[in-house]
Tab-separated table of C-alpha atoms in Angstrom:
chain	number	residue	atom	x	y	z
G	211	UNK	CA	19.760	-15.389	-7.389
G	212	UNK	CA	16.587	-16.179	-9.393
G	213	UNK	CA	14.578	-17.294	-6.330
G	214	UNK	CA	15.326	-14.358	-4.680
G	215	UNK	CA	14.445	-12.266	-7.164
G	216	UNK	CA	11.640	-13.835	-8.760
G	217	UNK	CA	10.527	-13.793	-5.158
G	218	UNK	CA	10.711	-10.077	-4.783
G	219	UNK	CA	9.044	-9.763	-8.112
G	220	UNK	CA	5.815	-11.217	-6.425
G	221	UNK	CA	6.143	-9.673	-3.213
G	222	UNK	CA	6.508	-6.598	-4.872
G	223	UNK	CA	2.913	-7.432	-6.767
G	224	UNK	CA	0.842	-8.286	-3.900
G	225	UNK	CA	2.823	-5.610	-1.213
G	226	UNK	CA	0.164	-3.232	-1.740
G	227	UNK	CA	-2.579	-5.120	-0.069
G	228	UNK	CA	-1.253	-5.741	3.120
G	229	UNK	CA	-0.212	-2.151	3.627
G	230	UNK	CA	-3.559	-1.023	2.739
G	231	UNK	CA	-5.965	-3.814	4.868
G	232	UNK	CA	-3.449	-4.435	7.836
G	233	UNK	CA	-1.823	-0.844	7.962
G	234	UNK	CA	1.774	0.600	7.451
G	235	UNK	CA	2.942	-0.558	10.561
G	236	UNK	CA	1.901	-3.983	10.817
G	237	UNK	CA	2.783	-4.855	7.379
G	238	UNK	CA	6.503	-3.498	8.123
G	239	UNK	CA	6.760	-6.036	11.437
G	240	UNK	CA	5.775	-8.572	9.166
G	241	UNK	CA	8.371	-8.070	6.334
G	242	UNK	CA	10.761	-8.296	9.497
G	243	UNK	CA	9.297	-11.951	9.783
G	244	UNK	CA	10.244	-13.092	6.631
G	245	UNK	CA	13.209	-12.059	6.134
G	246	UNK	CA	14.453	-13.453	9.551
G	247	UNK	CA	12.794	-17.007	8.172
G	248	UNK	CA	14.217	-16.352	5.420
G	249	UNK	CA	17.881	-16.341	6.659
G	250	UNK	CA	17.311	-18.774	9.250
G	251	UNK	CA	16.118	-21.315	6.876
G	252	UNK	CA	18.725	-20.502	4.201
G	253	UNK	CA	21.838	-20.771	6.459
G	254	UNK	CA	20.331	-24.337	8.290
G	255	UNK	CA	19.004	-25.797	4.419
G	256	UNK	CA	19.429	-29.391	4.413
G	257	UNK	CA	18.914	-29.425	0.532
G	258	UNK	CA	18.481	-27.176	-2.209
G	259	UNK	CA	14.617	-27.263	-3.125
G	260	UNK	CA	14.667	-25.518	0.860
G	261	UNK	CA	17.476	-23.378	-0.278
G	262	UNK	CA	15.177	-22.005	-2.818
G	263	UNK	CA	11.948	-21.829	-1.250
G	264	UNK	CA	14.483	-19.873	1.980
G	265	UNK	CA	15.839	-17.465	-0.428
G	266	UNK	CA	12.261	-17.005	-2.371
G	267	UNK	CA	11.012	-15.829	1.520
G	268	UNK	CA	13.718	-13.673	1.437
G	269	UNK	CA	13.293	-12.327	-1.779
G	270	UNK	CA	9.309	-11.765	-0.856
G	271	UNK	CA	9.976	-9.426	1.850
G	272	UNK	CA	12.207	-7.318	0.043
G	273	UNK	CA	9.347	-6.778	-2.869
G	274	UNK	CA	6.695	-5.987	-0.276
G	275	UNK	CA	9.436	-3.969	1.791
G	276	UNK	CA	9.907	-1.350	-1.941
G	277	UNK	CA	6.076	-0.668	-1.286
G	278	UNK	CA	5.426	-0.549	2.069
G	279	UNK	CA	8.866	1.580	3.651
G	280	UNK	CA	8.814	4.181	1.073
G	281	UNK	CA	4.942	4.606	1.475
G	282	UNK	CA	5.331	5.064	5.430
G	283	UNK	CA	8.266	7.587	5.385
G	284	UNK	CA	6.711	9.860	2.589
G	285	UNK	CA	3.150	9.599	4.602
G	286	UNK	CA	4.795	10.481	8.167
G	287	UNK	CA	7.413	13.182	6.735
G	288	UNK	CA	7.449	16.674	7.100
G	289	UNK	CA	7.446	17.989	3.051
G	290	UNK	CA	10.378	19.922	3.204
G	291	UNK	CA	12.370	16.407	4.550
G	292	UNK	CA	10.396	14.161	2.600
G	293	UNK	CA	13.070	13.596	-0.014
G	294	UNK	CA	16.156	13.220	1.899
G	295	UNK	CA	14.019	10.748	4.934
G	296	UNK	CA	12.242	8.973	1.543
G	297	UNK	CA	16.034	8.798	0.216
G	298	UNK	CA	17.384	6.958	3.231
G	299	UNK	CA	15.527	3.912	1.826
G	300	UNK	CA	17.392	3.690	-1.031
G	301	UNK	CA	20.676	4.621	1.339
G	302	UNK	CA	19.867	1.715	3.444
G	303	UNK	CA	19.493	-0.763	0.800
G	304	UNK	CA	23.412	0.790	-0.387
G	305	UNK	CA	24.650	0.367	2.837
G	306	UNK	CA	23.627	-2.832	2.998
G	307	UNK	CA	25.644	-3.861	0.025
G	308	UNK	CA	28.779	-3.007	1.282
G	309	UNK	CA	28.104	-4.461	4.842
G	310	UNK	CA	26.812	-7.901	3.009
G	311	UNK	CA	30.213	-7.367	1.216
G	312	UNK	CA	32.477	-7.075	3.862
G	313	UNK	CA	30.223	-9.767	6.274
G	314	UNK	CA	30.836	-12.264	3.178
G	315	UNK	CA	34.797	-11.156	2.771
G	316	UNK	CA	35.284	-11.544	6.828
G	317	UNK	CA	33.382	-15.314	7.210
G	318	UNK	CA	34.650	-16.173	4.010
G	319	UNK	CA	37.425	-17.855	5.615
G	320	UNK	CA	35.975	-19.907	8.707
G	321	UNK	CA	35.222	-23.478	6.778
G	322	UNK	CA	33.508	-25.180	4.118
G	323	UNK	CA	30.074	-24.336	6.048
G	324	UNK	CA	30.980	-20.745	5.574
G	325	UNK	CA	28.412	-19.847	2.675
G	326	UNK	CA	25.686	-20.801	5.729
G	327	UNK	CA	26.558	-18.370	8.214
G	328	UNK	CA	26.859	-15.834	5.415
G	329	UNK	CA	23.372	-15.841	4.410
G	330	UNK	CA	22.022	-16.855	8.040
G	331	UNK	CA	23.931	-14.217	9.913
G	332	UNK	CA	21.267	-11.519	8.231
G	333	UNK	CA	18.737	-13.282	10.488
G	334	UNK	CA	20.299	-11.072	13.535
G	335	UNK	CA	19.495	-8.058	11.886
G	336	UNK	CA	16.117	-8.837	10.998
G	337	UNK	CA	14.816	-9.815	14.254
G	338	UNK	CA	16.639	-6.268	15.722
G	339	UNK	CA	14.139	-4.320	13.185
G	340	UNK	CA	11.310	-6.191	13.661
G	341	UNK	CA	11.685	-5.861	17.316
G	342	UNK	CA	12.399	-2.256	16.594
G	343	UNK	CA	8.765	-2.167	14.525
G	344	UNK	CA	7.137	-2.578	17.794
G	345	UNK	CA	7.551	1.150	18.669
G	346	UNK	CA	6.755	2.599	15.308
G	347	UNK	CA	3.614	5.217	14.986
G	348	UNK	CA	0.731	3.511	12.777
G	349	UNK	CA	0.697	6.460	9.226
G	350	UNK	CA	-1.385	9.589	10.299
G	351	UNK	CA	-2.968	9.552	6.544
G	352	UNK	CA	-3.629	5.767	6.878
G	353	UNK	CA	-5.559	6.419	10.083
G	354	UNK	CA	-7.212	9.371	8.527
G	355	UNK	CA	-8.532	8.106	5.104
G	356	UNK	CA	-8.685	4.179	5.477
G	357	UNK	CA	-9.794	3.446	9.329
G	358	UNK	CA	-11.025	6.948	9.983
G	359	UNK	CA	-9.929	7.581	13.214
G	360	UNK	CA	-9.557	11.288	13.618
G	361	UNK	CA	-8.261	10.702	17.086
G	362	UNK	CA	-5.505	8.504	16.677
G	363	UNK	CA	-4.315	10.159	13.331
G	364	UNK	CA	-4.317	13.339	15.528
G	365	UNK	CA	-2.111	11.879	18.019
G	366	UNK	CA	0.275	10.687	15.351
G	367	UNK	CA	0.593	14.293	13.821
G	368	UNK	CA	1.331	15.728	16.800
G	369	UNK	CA	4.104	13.627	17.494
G	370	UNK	CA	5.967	13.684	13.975
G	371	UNK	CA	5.220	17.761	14.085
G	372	UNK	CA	5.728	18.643	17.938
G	373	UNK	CA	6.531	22.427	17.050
G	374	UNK	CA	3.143	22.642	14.999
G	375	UNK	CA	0.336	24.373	16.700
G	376	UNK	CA	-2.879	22.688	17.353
G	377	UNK	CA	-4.659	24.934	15.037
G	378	UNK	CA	-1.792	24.013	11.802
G	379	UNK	CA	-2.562	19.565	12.876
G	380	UNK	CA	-5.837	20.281	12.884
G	381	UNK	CA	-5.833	21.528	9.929
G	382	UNK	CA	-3.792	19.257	8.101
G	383	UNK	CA	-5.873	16.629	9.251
G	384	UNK	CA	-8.701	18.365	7.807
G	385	UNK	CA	-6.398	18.489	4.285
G	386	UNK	CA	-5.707	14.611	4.419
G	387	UNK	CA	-9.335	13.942	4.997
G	388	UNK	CA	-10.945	16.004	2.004
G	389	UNK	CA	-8.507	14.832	-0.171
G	390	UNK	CA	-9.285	11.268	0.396
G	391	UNK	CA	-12.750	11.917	0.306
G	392	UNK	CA	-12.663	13.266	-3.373
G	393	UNK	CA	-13.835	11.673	-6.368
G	394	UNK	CA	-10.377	10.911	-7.333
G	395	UNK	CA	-9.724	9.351	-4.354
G	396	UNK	CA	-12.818	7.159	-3.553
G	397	UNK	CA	-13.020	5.485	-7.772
G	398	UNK	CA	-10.878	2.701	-9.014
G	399	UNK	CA	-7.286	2.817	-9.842
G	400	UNK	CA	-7.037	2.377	-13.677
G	401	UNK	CA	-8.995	5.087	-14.803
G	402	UNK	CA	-8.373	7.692	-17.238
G	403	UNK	CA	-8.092	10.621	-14.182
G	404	UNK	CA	-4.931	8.626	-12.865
G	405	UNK	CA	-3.095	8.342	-16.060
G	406	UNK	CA	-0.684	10.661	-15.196
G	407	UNK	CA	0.893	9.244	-12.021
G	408	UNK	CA	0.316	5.570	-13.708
G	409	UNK	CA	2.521	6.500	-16.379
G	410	UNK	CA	4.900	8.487	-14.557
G	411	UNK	CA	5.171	5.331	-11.735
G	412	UNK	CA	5.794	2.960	-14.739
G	413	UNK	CA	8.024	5.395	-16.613
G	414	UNK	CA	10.747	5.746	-14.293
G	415	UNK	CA	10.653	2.061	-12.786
G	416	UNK	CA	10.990	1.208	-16.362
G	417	UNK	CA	13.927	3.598	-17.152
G	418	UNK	CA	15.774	2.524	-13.858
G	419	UNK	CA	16.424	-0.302	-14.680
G	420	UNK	CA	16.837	-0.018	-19.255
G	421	UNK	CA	19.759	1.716	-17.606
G	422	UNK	CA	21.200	-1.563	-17.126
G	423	UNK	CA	22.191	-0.790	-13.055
G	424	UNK	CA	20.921	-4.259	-11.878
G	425	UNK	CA	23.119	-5.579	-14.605
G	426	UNK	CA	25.679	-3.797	-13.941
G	427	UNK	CA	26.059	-4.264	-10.128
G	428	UNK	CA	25.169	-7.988	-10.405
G	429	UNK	CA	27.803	-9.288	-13.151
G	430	UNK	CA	30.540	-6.346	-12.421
G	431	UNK	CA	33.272	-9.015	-11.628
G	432	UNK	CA	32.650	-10.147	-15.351
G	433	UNK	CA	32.114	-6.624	-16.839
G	434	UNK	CA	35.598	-5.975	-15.617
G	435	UNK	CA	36.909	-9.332	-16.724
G	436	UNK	CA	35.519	-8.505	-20.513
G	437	UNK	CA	37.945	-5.180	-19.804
G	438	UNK	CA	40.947	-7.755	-19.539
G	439	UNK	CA	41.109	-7.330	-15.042
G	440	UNK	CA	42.162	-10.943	-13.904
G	441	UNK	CA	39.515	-12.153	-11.779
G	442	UNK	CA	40.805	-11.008	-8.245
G	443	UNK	CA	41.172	-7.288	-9.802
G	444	UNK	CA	37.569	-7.486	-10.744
G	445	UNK	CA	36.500	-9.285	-7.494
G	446	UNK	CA	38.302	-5.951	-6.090
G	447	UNK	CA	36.865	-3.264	-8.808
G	448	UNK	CA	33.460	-4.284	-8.052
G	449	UNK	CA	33.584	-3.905	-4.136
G	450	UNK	CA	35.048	0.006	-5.113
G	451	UNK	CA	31.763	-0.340	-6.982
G	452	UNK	CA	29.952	-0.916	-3.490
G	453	UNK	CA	32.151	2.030	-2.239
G	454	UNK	CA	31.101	4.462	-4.869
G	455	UNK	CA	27.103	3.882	-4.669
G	456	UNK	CA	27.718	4.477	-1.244
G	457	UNK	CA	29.667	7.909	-1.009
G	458	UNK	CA	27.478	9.175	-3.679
G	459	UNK	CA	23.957	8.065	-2.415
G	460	UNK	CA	24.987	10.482	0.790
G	461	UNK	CA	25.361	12.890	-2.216
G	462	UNK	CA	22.016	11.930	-3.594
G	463	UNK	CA	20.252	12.445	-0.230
G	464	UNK	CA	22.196	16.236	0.622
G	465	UNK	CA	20.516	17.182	-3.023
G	466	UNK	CA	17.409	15.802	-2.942
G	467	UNK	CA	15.298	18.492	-1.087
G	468	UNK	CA	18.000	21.548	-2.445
G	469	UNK	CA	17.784	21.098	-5.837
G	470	UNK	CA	14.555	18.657	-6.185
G	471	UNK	CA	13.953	15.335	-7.694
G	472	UNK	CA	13.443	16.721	-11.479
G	473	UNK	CA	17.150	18.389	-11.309
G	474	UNK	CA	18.509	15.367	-9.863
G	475	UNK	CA	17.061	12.960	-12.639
G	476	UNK	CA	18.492	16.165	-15.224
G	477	UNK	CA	21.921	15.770	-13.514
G	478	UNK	CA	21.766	11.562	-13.805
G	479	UNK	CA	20.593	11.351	-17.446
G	480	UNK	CA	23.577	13.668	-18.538
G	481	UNK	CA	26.186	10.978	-16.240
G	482	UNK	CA	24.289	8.259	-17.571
G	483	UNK	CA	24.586	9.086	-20.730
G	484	UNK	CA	28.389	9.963	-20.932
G	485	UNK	CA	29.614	7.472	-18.621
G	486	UNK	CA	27.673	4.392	-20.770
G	487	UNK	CA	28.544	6.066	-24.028
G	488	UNK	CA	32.266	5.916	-23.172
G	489	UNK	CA	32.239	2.261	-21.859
G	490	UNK	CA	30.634	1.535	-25.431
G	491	UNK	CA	33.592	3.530	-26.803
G	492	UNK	CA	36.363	1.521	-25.090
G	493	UNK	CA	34.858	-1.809	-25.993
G	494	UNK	CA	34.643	-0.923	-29.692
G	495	UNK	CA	37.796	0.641	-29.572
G	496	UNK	CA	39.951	-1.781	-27.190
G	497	UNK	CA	40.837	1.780	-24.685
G	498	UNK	CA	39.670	-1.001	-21.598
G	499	UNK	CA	41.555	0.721	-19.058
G	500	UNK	CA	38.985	3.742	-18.982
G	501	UNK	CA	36.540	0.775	-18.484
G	502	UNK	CA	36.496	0.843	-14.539
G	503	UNK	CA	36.620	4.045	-13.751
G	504	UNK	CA	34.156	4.926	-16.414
G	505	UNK	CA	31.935	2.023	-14.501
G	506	UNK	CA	32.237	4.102	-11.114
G	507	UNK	CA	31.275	7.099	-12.691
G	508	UNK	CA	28.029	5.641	-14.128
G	509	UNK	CA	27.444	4.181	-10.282
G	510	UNK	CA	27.876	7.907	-9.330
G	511	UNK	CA	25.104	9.328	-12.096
G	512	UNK	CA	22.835	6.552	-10.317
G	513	UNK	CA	23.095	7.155	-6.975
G	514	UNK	CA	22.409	10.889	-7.401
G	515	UNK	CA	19.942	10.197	-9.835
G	516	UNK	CA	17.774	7.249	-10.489
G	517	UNK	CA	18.660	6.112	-6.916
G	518	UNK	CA	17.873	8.955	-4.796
G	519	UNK	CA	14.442	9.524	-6.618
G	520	UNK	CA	12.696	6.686	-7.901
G	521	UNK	CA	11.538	5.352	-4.235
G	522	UNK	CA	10.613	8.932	-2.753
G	523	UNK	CA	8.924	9.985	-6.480
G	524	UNK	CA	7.331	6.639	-6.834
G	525	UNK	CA	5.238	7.199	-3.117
G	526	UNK	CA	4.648	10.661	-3.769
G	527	UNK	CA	2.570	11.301	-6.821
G	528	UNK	CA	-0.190	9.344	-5.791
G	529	UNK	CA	-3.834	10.369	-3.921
G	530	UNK	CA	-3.730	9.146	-0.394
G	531	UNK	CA	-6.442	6.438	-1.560
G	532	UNK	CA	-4.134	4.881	-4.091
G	533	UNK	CA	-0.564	5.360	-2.776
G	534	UNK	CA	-0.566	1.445	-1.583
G	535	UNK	CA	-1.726	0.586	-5.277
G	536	UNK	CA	0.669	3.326	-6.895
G	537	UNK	CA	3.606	1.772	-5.204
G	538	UNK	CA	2.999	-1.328	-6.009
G	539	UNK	CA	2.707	-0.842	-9.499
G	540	UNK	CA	5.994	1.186	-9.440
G	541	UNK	CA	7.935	-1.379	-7.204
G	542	UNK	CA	6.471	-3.989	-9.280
G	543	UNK	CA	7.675	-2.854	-12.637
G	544	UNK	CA	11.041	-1.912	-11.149
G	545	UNK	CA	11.551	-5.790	-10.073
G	546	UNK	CA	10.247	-7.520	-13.025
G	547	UNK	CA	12.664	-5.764	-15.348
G	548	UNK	CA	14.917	-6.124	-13.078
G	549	UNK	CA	14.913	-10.067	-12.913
G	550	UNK	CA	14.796	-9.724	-16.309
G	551	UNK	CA	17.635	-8.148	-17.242
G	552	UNK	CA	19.454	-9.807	-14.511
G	553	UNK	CA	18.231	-13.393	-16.233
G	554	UNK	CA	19.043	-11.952	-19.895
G	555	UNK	CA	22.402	-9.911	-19.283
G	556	UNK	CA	24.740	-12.628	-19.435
G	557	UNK	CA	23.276	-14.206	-22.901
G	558	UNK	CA	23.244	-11.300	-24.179
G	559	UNK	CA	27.073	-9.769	-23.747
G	560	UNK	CA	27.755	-13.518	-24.797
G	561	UNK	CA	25.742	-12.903	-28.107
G	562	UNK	CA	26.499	-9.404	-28.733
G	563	UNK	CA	29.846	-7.706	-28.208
G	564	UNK	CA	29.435	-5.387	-25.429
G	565	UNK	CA	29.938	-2.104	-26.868
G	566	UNK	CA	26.529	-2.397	-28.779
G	567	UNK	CA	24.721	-3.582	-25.094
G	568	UNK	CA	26.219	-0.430	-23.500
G	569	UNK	CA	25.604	1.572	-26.561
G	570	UNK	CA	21.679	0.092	-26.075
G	571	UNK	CA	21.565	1.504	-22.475
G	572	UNK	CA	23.206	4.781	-23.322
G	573	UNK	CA	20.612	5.164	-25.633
G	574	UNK	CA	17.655	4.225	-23.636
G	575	UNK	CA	18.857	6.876	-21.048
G	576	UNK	CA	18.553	9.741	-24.129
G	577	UNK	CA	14.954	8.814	-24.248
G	578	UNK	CA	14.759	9.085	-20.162
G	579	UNK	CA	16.060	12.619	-20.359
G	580	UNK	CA	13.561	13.301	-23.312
G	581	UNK	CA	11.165	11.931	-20.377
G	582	UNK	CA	12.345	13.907	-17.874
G	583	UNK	CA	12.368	16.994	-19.963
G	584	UNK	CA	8.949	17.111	-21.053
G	585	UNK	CA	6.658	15.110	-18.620
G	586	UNK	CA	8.171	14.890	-14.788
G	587	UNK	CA	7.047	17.450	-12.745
G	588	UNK	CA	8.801	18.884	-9.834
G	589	UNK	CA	7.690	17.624	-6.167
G	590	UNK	CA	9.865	19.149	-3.921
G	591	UNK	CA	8.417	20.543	-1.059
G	592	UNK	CA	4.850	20.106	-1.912
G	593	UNK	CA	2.315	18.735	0.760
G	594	UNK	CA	1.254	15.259	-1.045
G	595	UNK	CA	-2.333	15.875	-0.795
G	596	UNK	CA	-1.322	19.579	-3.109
G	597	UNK	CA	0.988	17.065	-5.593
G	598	UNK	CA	-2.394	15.459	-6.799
G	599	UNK	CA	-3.781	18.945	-7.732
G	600	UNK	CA	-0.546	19.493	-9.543
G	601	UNK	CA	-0.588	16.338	-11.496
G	602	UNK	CA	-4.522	17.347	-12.786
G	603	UNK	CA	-6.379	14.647	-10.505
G	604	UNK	CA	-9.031	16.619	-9.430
């Protein structure tokens, strides 16, 4: 688990670079190459320092993958589908979950090699999308403001926007271009005129995770165990966990361009906050059979929260010139707390009694919805090179 994660930690830390200096396109096809090595070389292992280093491959292209897919869908999206097609990142990674769960529940049984073909079965998936990366458009805006290439950028807009007139791509190219070319644009990324998206990047990455989700998902089997489930109950509980994210991620993704990304992270500070303040209440107060379903309902506040938003906000606040950099200092934050947390969770419901670390998370998600109440601006259906405008980078 550590590899892995410590391995997306630094993939998420360096994915900006590829995506700017190789392109969108190319740096997808190559996350497809590591994480079929990754599987390959995890299910054939031969000891456990190649375990590792399989796993930390793994683990890489998933960090680089949080910066580089969520940049490419909000660059090549239409703004009023932006959130629900930036959403279907965060759907995917859901879905794949609860496949993972039920591929590990259906080889679980074929021999004591099974563990193998569990992790090296991904490998057939991976080489299907990188295969499939072969016929994906290079990003009209990448074209535009990094390689200048009017042409090909053109061509791209045209085929994302076939009912838009050549007057309306024209036009938008022109749009990309100046924006790019601004002073905001063309300067360094830690500077006092990008404070605002900085913060806001760090700011929700940070709270996404303080809400203790990783935590959650990771250890739910002993969450539910601490509630007084045996341990098949909980194996059980925590695949209706897989379930839940699932069913309400769709949910997520139907709201996303209705009612915007600011409602949504309204609407999963208030779940947040009720569902973790309850679990806190049953531990202190020994009512454990409100535990689980409490648990689901805090997996529901997520996935129409914190889940549908972070990657589409994250890849939208940014000026074209910095939205590699932007991500990557979003996705990065996200991970690092998130190995943290994941590293820290068990020693600390082993040193604490876990109403006061629920009671800790509840409370960190008050000061989110103070956040989200006084400094996140509303995105929905804004052209990104307008959002900059809105967030004062001028």
């Amino acid at each position: 688990m550590g590899s892995a994660l410590y391995g997306t930690v630094l993939g998420a830390l360096i994915g900006g670079w590829p995506t700017d200096h190789f392109g969108r396109r190319a740096t997808l096809l190559w996350i497809g190459v590591l994480y079929f090595v990754g599987a390959v070389l995890s299910g054939l292992a031969s000891n456990v320092y190649l375990f590792i280093f399989a796993r930390f491959i793994g683990g890489l292209g998933i960090g680089i993958s949080t910066v580089a897919a969520p940049l490419y869908i909000s660059e090549i999206a239409p703004p009023q589908y932006r959130g629900r097609l930036g959403g279907m990142f965060q759907f995917n990674i859901v879905f794949g979950i609860l496949i993972a769960f039920i591929s590990n529940a259906l080889l679980a049984g074929i021999g004591e090699n099974a563990w193998r073909w569990m992790l090296g079965v991904a490998a057939f998936p991976s080489l299907l999308y990188a295969l499939l990366c072969f016929g994906l458009p290079e990003s009209p805006r990448w074209l535009l403001s990094r390689e200048r290439d009017r042409e090909d950028g053109l061509q791209v807009l045209r085929r994302i926007q076939p009912e838009a007139s050549e007057a309306e791509i024209e036009a938008e190219a022109n749009e990309i271009i100046a924006a790019s070319s601004e002073k905001a644009s063309s300067g360094k990324f830690w500077t006092h005129r990008l404070r605002k998206p900085i913060l806001l990047a760090i700011l929700i990455a940070f709270f996404n995770q303080l809400s203790g989700i990783n935590a959650i998902l990771y250890f739910a089997p002993r969450i539910f165990e601490l509630a007084g489930l045996g341990a098949k109950a909980a194996l059980l509980q925590s695949i209706g966990i897989g379930i839940t994210n699932l069913v309400f991620t769709f949910v997520g993704l139907w709201l996303i361009d209705r009612l915007g990304r600011r409602t949504l992270l309204f609407i999963g500070s208030f779940g947040y906050i009720a569902s973790l303040g309850l679990v806190a209440w049953a531990f202190f107060t020994m009512h454990y059979t409100i535990v689980p379903i409490c648990v689901f309902a805090f997996i529901a506040a997520h996935a129409v929260g914190q889940g549908a938003v972070i990657w589409v906000f994250i890849s939208e606040i940014f000026p074209n010139r910095h939205r590699a950099e932007g991500q990557t200092l979003g996705s990065f934050t996200h991970w690092i707390f998130a190995a943290l947390l994941t590293t820290f969770f068990p020693r600390m419901v082993s040193s604490f009694a876990p109403g006061y670390v629920f009671s800790f998370f509840g409370f960190m998600m008050v000061l989110q919805l103070v956040w989200v109440k006084t400094m996140v601006p509303e995105t929905k259906g804004v052209p990104l090179e307008r959002i900059q405008k809105q967030l004062g980078i001028e």
